[in-house]
GROMACS .gro file of C-alpha atoms in nm:
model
  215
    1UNK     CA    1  11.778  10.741  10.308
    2UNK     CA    2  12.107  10.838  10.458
    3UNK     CA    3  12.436  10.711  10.357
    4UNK     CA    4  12.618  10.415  10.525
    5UNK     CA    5  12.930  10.345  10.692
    6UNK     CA    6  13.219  10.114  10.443
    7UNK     CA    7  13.247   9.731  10.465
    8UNK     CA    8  13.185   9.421  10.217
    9UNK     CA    9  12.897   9.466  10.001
   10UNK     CA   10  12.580   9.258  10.085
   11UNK     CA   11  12.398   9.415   9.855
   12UNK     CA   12  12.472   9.205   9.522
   13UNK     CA   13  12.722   9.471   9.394
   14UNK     CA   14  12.952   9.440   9.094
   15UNK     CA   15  13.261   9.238   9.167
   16UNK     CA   16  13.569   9.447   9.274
   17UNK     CA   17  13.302   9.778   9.382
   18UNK     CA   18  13.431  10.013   9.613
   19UNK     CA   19  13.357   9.970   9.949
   20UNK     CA   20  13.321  10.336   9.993
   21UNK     CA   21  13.094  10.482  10.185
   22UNK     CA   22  13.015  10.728   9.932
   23UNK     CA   23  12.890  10.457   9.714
   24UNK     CA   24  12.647  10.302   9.984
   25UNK     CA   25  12.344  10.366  10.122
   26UNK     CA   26  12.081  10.262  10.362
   27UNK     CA   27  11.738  10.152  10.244
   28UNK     CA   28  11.433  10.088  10.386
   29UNK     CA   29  11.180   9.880  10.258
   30UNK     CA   30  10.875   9.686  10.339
   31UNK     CA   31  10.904   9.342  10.128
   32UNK     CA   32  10.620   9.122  10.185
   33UNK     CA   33  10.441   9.268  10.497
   34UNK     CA   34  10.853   9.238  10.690
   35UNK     CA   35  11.036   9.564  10.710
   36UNK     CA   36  11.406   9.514  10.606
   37UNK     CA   37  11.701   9.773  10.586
   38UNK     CA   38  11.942   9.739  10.349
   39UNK     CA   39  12.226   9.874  10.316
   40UNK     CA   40  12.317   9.796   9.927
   41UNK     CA   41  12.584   9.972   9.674
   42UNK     CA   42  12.398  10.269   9.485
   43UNK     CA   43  12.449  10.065   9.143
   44UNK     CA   44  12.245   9.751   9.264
   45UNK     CA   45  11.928   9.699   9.105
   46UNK     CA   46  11.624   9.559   9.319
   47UNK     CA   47  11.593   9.213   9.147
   48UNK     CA   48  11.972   9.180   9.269
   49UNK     CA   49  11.891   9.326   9.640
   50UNK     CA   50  11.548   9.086   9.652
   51UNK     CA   51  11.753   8.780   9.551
   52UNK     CA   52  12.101   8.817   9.651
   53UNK     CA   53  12.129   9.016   9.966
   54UNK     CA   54  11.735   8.896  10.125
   55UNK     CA   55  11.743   8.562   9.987
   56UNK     CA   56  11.403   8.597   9.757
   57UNK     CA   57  11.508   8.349   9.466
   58UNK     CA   58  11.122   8.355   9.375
   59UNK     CA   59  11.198   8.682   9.159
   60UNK     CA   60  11.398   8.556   8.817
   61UNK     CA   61  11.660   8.693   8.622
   62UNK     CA   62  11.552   8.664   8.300
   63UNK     CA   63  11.710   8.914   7.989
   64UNK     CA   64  11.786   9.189   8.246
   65UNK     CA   65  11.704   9.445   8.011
   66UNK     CA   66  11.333   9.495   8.134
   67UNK     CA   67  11.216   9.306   7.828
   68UNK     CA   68  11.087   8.964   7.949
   69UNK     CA   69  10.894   9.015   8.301
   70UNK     CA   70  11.042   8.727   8.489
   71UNK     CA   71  11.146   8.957   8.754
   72UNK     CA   72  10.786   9.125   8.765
   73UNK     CA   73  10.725   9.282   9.117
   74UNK     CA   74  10.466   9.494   9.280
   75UNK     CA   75  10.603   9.804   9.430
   76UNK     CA   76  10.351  10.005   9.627
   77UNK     CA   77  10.075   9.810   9.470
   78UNK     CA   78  10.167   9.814   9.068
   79UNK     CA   79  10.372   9.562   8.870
   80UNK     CA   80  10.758   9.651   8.769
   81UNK     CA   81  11.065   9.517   8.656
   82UNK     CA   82  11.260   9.478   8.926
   83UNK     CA   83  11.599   9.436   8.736
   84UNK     CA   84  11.558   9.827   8.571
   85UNK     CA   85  11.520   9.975   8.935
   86UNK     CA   86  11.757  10.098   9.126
   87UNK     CA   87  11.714   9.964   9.509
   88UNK     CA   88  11.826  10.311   9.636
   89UNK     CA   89  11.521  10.456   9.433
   90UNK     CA   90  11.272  10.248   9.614
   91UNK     CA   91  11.346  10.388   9.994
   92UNK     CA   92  11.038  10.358  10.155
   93UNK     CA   93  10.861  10.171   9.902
   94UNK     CA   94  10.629   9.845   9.974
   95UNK     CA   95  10.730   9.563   9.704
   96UNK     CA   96  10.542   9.231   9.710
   97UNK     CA   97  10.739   8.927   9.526
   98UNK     CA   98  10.600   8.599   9.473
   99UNK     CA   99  10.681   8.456   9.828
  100UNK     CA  100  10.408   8.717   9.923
  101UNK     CA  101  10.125   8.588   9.752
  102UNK     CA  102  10.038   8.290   9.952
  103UNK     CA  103   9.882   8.335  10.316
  104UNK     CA  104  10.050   8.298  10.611
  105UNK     CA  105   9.910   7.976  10.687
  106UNK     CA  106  10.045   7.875  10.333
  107UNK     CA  107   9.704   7.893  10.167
  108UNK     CA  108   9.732   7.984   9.835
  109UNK     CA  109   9.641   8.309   9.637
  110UNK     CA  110   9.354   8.262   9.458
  111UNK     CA  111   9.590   8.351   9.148
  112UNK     CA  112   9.835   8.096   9.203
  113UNK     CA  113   9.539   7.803   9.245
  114UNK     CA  114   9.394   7.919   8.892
  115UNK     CA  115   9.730   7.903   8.733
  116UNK     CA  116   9.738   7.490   8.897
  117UNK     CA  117   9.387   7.436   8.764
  118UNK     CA  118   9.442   7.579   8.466
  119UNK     CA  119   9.777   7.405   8.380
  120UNK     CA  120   9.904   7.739   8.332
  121UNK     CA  121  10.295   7.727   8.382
  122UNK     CA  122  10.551   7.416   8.252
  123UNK     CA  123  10.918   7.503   8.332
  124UNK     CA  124  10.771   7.751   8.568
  125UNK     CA  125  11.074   7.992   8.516
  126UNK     CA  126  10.804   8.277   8.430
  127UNK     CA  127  10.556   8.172   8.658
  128UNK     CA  128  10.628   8.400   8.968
  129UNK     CA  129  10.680   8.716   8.678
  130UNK     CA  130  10.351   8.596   8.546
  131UNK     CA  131  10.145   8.558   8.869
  132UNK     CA  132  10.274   8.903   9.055
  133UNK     CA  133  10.216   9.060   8.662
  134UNK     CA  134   9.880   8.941   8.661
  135UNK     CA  135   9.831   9.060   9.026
  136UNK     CA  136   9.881   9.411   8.931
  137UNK     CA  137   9.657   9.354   8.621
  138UNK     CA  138   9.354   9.261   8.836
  139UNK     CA  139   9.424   9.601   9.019
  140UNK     CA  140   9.490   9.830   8.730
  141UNK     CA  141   9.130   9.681   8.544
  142UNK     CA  142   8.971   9.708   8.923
  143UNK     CA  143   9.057  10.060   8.988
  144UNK     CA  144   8.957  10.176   8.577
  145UNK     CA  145   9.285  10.212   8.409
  146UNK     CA  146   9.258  10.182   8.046
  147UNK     CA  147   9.493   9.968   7.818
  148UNK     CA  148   9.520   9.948   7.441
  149UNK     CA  149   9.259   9.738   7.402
  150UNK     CA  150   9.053   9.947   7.604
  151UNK     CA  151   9.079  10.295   7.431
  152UNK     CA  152   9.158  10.620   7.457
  153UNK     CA  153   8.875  10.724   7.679
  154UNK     CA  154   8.885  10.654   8.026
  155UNK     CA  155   8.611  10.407   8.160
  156UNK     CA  156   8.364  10.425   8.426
  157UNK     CA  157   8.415  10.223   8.659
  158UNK     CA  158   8.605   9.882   8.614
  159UNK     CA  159   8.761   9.755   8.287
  160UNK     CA  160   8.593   9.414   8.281
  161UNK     CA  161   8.885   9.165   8.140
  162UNK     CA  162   8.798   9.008   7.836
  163UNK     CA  163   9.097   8.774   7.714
  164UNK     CA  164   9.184   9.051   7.441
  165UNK     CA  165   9.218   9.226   7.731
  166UNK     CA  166   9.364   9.008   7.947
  167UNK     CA  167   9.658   8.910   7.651
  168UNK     CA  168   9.710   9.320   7.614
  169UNK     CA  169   9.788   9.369   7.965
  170UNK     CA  170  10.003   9.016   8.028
  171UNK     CA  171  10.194   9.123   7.710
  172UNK     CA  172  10.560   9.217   7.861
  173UNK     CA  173  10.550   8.906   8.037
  174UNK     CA  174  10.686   8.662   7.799
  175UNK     CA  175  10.662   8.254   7.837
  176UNK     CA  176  10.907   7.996   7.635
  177UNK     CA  177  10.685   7.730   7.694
  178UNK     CA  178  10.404   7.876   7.541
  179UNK     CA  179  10.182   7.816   7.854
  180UNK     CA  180   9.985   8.182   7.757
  181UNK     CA  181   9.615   7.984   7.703
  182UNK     CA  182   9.623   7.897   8.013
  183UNK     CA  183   9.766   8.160   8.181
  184UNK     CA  184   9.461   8.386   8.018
  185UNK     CA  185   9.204   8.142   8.142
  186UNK     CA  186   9.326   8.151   8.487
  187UNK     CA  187   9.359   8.520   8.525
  188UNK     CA  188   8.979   8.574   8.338
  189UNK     CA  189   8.868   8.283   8.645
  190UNK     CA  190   9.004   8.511   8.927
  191UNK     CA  191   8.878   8.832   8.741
  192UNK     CA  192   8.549   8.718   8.698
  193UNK     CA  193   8.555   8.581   9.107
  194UNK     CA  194   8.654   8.948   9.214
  195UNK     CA  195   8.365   9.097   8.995
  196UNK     CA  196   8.118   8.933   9.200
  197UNK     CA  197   8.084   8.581   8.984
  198UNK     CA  198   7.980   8.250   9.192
  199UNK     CA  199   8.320   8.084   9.120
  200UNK     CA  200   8.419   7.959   9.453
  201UNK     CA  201   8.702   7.759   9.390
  202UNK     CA  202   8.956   7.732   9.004
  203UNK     CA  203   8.787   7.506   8.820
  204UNK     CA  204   8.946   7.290   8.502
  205UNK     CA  205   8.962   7.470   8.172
  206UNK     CA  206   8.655   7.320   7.967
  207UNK     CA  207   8.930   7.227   7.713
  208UNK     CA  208   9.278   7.148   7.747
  209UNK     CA  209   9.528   7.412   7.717
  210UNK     CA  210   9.758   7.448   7.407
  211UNK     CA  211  10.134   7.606   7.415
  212UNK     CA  212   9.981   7.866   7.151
  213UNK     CA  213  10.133   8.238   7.176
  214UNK     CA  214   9.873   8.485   7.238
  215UNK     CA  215   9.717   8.584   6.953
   0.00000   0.00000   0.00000
């Protein structure tokens, strides 16, 4: 990271910031697969960088205080709230946001098909928070990491995801709607497809979902 020449402020800064040079610097990331270089103010987060300076509205902007996971991204691989990180922090880093998740022929994650069978999302203002939470989830129980739920001890092998779980892990990501039922269902479908299960396709929940909180 090295520091950048002055001019206007593309990278969502505070209105009236300094177009200093001392108060600028380059960035480089890799955001979906595409490497971009920024060159941002040192006080804009990476929710602001993501949506206002590369045009990724997917992310939300929910309480900006870190406290409701609408603007849930993976950087290098594990889930974060993108509005209590610094973009200068992230130099070199490898964030996925929700416009990542589909293929490049548009196919859908497996994730995002569950949460359509499923019925798991009604405004949908969480959904992208929920889906790239629940992404990280599948790799944190995949590569052993415990939660709550699990323990103290550290297991061998995969954490299998039970919907306890499932509702421990997805807990920071918060839904008004009350869509969490299915939201659980659809992440324990995809879980149970990566463990080896014959689930070839989401199927529809056996019964249909209820805006219950998680229990």
């Amino acid at each position: 990271m090295h520091q950048a020449g002055s001019g206007p402020d593309p990278g969502g800064g505070p209105p009236g910031a300094t177009a200093d040079g001392a108060h600028r610097s380059r960035v480089a990331l890799r955001v979906n697969g595409t490497d971009r270089d920024l060159d941002v103010d040192h006080r804009v987060t990476l929710l602001d960088a993501l949506r206002e300076t590369l045009g990724l509205t997917g992310t939300k902007k929910g309480c900006d205080h870190g406290q409701c996971g609408a603007c849930t991204v993976l950087v290098d691989g594990r889930r974060a709230n993108s509005c209590l990180l610094l973009a200068v922090a992230q130099d070199g880093a490898e964030v996925t946001t929700v416009e990542g998740l589909a293929d490049a022929d548009g196919s859908l994650h497996p994730l995002q098909r569950a949460f359509l069978a499923h019925d798991a999302f009604q405004c949908g203002y969480c959904t992208p928070g929920q889906l790239c939470s629940a992404l990280g989830v599948l790799g944190e129980a995949a590569d052993g990491h415990p939660s709550h739920v699990t323990g103290t001890a550290t297991p061998e092998g995969p954490v299998t995801l039970t919907a306890e779980e499932i509702r421990e892990r997805l807990s920071g990501n918060l839904c008004r709607c009350g869509a969490y039922n299915g939201i659980v269902e659809a992440v324990a479908e995809v879980g149970a497809e990566m463990d080896g299960a014959d689930v070839a396709a989401p199927s529809a929940p056996a019964t249909p979902p209820s805006p219950d909180v998680i229990a």
